[in-house]
PDB file of C-alpha atoms and ligand atoms in Angstrom:
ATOM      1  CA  UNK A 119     -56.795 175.741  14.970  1.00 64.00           C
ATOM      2  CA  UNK A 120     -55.018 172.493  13.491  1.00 82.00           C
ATOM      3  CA  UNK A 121     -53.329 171.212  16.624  1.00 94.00           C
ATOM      4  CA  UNK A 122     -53.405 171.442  20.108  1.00 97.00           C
ATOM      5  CA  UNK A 123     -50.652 169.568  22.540  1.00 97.00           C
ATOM      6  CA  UNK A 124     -49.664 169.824  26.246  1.00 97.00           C
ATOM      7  CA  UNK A 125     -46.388 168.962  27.458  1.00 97.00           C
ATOM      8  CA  UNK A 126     -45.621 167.046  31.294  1.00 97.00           C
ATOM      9  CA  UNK A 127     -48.673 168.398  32.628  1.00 97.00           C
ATOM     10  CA  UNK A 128     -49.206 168.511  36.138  1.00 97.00           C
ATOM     11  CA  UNK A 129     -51.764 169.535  38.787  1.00 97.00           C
ATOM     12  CA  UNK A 130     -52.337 169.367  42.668  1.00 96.00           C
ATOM     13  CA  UNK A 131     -54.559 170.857  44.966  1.00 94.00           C
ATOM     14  CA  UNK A 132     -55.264 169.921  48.535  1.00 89.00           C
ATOM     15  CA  UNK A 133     -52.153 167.614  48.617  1.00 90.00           C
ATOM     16  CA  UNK A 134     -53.689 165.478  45.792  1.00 94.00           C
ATOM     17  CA  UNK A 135     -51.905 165.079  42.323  1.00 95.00           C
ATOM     18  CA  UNK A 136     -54.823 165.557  39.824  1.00 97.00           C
ATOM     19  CA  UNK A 137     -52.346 165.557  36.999  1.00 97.00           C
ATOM     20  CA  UNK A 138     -48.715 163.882  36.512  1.00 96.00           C
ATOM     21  CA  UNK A 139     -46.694 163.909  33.404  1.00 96.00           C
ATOM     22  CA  UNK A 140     -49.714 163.964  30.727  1.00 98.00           C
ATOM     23  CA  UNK A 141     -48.173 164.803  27.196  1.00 98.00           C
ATOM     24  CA  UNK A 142     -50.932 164.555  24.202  1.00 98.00           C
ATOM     25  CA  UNK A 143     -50.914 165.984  21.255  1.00 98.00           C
ATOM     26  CA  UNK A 144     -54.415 166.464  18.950  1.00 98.00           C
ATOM     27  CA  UNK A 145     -54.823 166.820  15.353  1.00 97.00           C
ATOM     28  CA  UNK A 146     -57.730 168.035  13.283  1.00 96.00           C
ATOM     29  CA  UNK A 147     -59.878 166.682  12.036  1.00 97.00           C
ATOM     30  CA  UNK A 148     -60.527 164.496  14.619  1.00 97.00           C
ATOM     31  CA  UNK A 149     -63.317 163.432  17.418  1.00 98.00           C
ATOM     32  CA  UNK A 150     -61.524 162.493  20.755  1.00 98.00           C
ATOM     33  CA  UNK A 151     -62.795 161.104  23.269  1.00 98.00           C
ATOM     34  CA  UNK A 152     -61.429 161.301  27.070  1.00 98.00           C
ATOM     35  CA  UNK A 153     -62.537 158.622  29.533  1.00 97.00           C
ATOM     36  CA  UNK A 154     -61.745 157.516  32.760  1.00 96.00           C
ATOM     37  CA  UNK A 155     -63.308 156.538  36.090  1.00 95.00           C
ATOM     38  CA  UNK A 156     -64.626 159.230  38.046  1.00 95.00           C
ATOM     39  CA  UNK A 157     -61.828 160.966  39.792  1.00 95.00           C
ATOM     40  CA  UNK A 158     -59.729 160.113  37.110  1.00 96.00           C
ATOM     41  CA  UNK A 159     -58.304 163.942  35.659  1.00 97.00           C
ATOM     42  CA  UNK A 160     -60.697 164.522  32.792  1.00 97.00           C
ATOM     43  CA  UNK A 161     -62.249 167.538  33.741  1.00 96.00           C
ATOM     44  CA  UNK A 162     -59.038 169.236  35.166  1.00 97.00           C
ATOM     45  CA  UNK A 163     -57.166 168.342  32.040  1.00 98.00           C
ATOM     46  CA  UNK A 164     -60.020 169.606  29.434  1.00 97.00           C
ATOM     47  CA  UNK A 165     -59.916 173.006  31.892  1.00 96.00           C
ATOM     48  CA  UNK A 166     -55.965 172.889  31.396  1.00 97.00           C
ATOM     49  CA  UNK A 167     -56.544 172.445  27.704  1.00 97.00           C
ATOM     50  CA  UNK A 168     -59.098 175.301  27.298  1.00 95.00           C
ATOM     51  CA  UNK A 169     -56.869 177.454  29.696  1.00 94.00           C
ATOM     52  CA  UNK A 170     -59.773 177.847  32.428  1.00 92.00           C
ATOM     53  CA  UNK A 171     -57.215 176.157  34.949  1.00 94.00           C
ATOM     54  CA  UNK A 172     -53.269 177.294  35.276  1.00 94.00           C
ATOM     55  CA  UNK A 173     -51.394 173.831  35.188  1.00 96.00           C
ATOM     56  CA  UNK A 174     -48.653 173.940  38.189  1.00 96.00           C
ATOM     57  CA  UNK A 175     -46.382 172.542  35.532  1.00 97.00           C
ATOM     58  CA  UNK A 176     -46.068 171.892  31.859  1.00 97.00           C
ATOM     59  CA  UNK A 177     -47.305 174.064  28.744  1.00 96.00           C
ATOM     60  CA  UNK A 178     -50.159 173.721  26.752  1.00 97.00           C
ATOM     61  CA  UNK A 179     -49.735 175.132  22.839  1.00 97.00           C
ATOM     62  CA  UNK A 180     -52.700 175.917  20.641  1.00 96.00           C
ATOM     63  CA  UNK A 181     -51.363 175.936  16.984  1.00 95.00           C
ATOM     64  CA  UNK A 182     -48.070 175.817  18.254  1.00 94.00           C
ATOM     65  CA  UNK A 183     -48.742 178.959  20.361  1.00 95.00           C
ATOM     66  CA  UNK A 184     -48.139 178.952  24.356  1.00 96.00           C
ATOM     67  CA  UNK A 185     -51.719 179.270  25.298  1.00 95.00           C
ATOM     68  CA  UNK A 186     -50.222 181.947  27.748  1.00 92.00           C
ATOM     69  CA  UNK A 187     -50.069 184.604  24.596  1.00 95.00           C
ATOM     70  CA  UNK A 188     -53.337 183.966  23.305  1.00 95.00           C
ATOM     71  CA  UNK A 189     -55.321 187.130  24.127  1.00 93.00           C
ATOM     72  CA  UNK A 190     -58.390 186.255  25.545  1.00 89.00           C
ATOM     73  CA  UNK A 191     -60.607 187.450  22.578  1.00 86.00           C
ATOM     74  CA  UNK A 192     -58.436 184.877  20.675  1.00 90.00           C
ATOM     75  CA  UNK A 193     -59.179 182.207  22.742  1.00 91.00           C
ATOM     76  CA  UNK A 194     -62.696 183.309  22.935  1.00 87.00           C
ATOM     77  CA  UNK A 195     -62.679 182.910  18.578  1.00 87.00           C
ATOM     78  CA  UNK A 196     -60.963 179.731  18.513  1.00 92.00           C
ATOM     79  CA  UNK A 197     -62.585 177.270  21.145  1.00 93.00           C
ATOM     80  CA  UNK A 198     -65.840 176.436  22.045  1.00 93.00           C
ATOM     81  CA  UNK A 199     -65.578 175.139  25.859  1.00 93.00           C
ATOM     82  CA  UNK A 200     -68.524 173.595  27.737  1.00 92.00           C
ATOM     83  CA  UNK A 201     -68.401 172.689  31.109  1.00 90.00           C
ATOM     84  CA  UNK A 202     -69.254 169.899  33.172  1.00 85.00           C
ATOM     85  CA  UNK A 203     -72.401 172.696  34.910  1.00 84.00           C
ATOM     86  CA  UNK A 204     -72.699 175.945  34.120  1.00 85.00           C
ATOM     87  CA  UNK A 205     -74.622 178.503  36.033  1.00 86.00           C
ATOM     88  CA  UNK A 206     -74.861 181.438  34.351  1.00 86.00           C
ATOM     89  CA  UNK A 207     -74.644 184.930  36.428  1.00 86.00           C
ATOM     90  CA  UNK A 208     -78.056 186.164  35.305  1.00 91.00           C
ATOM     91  CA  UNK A 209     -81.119 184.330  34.294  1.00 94.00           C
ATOM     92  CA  UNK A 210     -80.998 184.632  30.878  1.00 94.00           C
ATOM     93  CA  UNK A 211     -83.330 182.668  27.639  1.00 94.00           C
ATOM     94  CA  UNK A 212     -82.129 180.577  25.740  1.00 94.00           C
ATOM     95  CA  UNK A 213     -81.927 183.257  22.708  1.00 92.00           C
ATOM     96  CA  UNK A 214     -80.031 185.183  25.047  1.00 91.00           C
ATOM     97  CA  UNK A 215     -77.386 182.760  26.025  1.00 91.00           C
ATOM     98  CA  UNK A 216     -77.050 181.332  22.045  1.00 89.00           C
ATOM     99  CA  UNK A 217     -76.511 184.951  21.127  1.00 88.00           C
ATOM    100  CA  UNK A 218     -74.150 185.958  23.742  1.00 83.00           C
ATOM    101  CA  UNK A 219     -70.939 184.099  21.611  1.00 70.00           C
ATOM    102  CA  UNK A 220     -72.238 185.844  18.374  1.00 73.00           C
ATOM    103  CA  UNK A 221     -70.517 188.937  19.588  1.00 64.00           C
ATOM    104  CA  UNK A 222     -67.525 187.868  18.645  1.00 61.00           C
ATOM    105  CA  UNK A 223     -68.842 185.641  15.647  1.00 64.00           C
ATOM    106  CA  UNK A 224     -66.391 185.346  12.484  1.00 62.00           C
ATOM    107  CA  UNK A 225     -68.316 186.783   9.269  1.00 62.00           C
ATOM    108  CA  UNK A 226     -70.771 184.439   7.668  1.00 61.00           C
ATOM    109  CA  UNK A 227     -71.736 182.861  11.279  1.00 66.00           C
ATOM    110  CA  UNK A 228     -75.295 181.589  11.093  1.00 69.00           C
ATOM    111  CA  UNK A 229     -77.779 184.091  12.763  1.00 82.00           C
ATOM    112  CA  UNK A 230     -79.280 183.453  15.821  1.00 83.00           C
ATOM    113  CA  UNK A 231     -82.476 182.306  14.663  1.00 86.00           C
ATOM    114  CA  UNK A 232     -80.907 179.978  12.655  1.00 86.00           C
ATOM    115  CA  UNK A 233     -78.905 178.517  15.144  1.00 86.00           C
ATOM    116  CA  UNK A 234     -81.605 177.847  17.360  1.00 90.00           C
ATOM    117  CA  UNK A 235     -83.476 175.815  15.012  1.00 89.00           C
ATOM    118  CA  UNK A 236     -80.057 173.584  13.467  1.00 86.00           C
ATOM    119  CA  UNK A 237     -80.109 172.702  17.387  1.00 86.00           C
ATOM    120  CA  UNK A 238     -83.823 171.688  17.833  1.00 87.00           C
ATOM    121  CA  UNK A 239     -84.492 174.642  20.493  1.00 91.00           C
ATOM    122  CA  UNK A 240     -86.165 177.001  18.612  1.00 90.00           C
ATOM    123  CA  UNK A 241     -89.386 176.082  20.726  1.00 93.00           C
ATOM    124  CA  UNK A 242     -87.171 176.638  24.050  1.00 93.00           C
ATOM    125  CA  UNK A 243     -85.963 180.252  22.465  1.00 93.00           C
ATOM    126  CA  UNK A 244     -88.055 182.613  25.285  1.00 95.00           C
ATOM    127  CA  UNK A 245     -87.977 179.929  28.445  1.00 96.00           C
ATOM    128  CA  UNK A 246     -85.525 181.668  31.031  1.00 97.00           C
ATOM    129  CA  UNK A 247     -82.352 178.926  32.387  1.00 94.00           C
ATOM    130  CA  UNK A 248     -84.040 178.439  35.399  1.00 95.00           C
ATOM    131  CA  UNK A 249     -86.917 176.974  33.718  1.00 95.00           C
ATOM    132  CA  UNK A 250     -85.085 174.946  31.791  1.00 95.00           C
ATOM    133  CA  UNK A 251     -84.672 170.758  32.880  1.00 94.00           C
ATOM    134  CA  UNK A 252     -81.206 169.828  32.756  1.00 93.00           C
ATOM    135  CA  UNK A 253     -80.934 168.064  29.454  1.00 92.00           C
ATOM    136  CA  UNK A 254     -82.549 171.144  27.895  1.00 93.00           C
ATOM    137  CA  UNK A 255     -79.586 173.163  29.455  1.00 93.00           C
ATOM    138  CA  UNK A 256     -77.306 170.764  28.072  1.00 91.00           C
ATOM    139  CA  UNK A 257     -78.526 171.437  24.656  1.00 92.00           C
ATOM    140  CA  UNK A 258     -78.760 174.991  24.586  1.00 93.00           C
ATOM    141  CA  UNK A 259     -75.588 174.504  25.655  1.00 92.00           C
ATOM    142  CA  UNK A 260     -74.509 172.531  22.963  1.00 91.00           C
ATOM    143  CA  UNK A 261     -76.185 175.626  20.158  1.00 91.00           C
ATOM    144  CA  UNK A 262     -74.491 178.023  22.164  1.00 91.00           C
ATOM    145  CA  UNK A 263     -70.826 176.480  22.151  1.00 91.00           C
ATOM    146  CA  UNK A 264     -71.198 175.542  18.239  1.00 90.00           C
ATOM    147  CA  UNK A 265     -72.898 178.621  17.562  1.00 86.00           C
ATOM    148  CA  UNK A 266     -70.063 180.519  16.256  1.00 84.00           C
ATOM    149  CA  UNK A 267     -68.511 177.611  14.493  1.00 88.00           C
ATOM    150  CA  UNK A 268     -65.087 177.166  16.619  1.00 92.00           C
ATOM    151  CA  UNK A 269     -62.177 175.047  14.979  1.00 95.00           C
ATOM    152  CA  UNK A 270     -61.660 173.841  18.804  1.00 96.00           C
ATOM    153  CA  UNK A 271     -64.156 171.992  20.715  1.00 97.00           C
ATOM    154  CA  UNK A 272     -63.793 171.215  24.114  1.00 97.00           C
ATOM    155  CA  UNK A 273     -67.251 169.618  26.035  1.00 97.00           C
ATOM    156  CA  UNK A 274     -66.614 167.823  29.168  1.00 96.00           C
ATOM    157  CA  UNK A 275     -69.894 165.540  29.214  1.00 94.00           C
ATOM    158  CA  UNK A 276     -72.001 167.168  27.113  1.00 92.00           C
ATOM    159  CA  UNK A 277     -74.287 163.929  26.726  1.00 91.00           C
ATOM    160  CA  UNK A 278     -74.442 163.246  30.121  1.00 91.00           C
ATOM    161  CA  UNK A 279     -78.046 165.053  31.425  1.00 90.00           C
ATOM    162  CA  UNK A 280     -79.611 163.806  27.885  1.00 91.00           C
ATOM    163  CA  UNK A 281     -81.937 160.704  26.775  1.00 91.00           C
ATOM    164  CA  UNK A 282     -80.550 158.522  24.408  1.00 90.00           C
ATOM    165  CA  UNK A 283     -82.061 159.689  21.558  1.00 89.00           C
ATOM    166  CA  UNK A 284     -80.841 163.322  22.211  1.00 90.00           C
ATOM    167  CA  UNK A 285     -77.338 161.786  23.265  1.00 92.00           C
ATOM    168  CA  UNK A 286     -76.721 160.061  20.435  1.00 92.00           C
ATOM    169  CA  UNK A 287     -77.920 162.481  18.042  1.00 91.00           C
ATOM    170  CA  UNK A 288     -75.687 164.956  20.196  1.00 93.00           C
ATOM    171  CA  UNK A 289     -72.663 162.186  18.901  1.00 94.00           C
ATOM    172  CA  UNK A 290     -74.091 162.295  15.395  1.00 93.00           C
ATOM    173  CA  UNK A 291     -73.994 165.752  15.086  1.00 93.00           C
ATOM    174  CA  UNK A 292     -70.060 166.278  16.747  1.00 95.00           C
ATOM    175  CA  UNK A 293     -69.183 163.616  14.728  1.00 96.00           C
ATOM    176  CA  UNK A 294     -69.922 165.482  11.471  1.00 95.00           C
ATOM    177  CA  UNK A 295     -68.866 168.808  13.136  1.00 95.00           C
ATOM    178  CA  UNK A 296     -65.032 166.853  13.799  1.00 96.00           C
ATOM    179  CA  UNK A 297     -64.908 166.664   9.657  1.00 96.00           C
ATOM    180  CA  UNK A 298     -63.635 169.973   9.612  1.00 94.00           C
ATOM    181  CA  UNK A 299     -62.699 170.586  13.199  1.00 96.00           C
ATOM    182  CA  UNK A 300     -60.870 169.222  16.028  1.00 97.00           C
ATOM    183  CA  UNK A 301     -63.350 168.297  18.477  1.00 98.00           C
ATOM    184  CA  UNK A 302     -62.462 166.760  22.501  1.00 98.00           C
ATOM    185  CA  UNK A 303     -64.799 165.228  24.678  1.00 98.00           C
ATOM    186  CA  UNK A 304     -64.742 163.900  27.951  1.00 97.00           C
ATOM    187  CA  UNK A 305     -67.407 160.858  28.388  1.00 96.00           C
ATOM    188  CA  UNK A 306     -68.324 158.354  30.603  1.00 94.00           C
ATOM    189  CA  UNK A 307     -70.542 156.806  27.585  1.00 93.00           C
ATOM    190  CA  UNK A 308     -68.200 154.035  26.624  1.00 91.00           C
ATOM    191  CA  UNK A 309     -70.658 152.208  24.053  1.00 89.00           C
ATOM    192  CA  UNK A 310     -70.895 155.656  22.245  1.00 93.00           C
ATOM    193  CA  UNK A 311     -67.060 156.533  22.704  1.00 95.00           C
ATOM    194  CA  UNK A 312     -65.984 153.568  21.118  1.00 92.00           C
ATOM    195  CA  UNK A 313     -68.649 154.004  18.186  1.00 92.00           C
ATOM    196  CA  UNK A 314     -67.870 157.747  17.210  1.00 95.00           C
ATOM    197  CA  UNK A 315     -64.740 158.747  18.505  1.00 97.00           C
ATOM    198  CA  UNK A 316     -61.366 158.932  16.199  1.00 97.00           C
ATOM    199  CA  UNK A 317     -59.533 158.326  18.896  1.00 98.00           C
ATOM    200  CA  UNK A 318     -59.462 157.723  22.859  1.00 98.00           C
ATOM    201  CA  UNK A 319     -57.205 158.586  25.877  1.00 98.00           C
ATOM    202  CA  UNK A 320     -57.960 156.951  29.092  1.00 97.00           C
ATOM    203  CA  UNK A 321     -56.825 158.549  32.034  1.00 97.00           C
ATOM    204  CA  UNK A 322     -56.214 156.591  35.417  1.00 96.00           C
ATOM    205  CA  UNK A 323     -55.227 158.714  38.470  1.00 95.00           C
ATOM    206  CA  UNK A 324     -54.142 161.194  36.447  1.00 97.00           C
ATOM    207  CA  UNK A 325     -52.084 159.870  34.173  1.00 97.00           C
ATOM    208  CA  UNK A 326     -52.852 158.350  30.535  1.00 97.00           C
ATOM    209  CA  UNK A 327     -52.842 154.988  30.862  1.00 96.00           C
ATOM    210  CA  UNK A 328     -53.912 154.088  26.745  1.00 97.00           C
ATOM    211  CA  UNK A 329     -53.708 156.609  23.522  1.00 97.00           C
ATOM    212  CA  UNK A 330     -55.201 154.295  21.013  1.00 96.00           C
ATOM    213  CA  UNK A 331     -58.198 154.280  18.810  1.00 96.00           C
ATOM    214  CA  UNK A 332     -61.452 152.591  19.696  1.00 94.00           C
ATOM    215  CA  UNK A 333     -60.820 149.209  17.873  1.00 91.00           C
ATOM    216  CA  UNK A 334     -57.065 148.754  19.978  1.00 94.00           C
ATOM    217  CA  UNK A 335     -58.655 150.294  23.171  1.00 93.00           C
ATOM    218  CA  UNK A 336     -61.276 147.321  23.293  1.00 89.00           C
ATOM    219  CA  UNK A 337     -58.210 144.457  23.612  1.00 87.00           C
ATOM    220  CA  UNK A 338     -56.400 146.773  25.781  1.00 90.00           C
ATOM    221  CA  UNK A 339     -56.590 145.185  28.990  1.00 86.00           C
ATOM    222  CA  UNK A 340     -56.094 148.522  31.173  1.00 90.00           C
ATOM    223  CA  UNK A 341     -59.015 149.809  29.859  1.00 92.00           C
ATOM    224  CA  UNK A 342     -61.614 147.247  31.201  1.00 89.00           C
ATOM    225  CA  UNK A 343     -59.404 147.183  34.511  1.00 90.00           C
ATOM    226  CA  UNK A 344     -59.430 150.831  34.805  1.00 92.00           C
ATOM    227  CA  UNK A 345     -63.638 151.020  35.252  1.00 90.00           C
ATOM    228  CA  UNK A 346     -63.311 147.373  37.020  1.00 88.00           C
ATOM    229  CA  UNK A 347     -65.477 146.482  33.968  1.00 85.00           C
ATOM    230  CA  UNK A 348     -65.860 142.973  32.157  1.00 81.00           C
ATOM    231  CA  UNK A 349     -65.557 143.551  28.118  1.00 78.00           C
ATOM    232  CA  UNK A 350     -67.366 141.367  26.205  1.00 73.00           C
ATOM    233  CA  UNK A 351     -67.353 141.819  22.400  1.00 70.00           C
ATOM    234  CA  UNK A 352     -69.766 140.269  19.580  1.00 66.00           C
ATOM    235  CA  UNK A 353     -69.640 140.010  15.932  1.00 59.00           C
ATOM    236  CA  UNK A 354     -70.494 143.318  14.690  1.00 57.00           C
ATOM    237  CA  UNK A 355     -74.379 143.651  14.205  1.00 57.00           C
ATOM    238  CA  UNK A 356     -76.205 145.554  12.333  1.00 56.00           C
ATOM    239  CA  UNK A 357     -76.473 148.633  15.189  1.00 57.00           C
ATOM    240  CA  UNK A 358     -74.210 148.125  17.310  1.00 54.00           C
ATOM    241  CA  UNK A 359     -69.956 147.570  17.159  1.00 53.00           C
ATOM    242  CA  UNK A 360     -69.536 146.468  20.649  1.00 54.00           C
ATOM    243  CA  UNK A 361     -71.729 144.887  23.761  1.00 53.00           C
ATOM    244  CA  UNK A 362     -70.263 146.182  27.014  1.00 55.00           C
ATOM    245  CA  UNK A 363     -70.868 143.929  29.920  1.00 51.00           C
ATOM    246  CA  UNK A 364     -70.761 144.879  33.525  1.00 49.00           C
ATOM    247  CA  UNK A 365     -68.583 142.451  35.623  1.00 44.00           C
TER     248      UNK A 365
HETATM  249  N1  ATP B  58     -59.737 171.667  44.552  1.00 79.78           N
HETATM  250  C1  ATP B  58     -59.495 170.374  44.762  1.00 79.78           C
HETATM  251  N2  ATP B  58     -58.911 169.939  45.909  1.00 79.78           N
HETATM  252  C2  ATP B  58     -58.640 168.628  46.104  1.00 79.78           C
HETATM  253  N3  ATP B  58     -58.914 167.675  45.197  1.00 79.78           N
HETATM  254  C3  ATP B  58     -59.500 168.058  44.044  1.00 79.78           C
HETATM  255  C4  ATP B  58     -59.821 169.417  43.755  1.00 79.78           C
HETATM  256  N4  ATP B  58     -60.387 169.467  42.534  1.00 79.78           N
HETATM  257  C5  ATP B  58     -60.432 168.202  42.083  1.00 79.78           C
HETATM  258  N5  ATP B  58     -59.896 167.370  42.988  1.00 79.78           N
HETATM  259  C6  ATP B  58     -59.752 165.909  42.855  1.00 79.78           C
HETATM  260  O1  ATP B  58     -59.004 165.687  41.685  1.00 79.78           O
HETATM  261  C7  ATP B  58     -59.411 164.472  41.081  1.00 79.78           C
HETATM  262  C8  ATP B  58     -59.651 164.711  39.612  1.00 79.78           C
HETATM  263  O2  ATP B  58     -60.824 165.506  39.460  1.00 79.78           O
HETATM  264  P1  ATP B  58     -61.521 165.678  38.047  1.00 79.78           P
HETATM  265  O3  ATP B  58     -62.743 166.507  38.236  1.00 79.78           O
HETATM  266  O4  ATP B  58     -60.524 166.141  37.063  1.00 79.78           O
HETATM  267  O5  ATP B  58     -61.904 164.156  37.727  1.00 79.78           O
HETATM  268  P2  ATP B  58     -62.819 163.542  36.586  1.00 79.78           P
HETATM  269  O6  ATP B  58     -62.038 162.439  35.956  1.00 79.78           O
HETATM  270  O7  ATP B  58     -63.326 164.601  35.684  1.00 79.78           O
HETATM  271  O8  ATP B  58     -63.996 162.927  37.455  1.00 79.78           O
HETATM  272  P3  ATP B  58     -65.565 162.672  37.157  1.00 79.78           P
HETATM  273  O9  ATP B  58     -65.654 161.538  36.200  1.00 79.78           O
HETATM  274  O10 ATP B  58     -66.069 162.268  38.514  1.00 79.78           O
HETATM  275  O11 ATP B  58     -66.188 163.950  36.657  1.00 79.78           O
HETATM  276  C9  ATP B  58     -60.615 163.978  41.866  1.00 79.78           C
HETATM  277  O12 ATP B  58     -60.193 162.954  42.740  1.00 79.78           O
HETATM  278  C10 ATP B  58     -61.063 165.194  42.634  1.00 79.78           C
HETATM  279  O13 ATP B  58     -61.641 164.826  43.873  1.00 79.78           O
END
């Protein structure tokens, strides 16, 4: 999966227009980031994207493919999609729920095992989901999306339940992962987005507002507007690229 595009997108429901016109194409390799205010579209347009929501107009292509004619075992080989909160139907263990995508694992996928220790939860492997905390689930999460290498990523907040050293080891990690894949997130971590990501589309009541990378986002003054946010930057330290203050 090299490319992945969506064409005058739009989606309602209840009267509201979640949606309008959104046209975007993505390229591997890349890391993308999608932010916005809350409200904004993200998660309905990364469920549009990863075909988990119908769009009530517009196309989205994988590889130049309608997503339409992808069967659903194709779809199921190419992406990787976590959501925003996931409940799975049965209380499964964290071995359980990594293993469940190696069904349909290309050959040479790592084995289970293996996969639970290159994501640090080898020592989680028998706790059941419901005894999980919430930035546990977000990790097992993360092995189990990445488990069967996809070219497409799609995570809608994967960071968002974990501690900052989990979150940005969680960037550190997709950022290497993007070398060789195409990899979208949405995030509300702006610090972090504008460190790691390739790339980032801001939505604003649906539509995108900017398409630039991090370094033209920062002078773009919708972006700052759009979270009611005052941007200050600094000379580039040591650690950090940019120092986000809150007006
Ligand atoms: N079924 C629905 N009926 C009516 N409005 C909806 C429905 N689903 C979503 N919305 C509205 O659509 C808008 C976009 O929702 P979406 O979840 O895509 O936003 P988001 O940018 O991901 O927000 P957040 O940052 O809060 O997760 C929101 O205002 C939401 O209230």
């Amino acid at each position: 999966m090299t490319r992945i595009e969506c064409r005058d997108l739009g989606a309602r429901a209840g009267g509201a227009i979640l949606l309008d016109d959104v046209s975007l194409v993505f390229e591997a390799p890349a890391l993308i980031g999608i932010l916005g205010p809350n409200g904004a579209g993200k998660s309905t347009l990364l469920r549009c994207l990863a075909g988990y929501r119908r769009p009530d107009r517009g196309e989205v292509r994988w590889a130049g493919r309608p997503l339409s004619s992808w069967t659903a075992a194709e779809r199921g080989a190419a992406c990787g999609y976590c959501p925003q909160q996931f409940e799975p139907a049965w209380d499964y263990s964290v071995a359980e729920i990594v293993a469940l995508g190696h069904d349909r694992s290309p050959a040479g996928t790592p084995t289970v095992d293996r996969t639970l220790q290159e994501y640090g939860v080898e020592a989680l492997s028998k706790r059941r989901w419901s005894q999980l905390s919430g930035g546990e689930r977000a990790r097992t999460m993360l092995a189990a999306t990445l488990a069967t290498k996809p070219p497409l990523v799609l995570a809608d907040e994967p960071g968002a339940a974990l501690d900052m050293h989990h979150r940005l080891a969680l960037l550190q990690r997709l950022k290497i992962y993007s070398g060789s894949a195409l990899v979208i997130l949405v995030m509300h971590d702006l610090d972090l987005a504008l460190r790691f990501c390739d790339r980032l589309v801001l939505l604003d009541h649906g539509k995108v507002a900017a398409d630039k990378t991090p370094a033209a986002m920062i002078d773009e003054p919708g972006f700052a507007a759009a979270f009611r946010l005052r941007l200050q930057t600094e000379p580039r330290r040591a650690d950090f690229d940019w120092v986000i203050g809150i007006g």
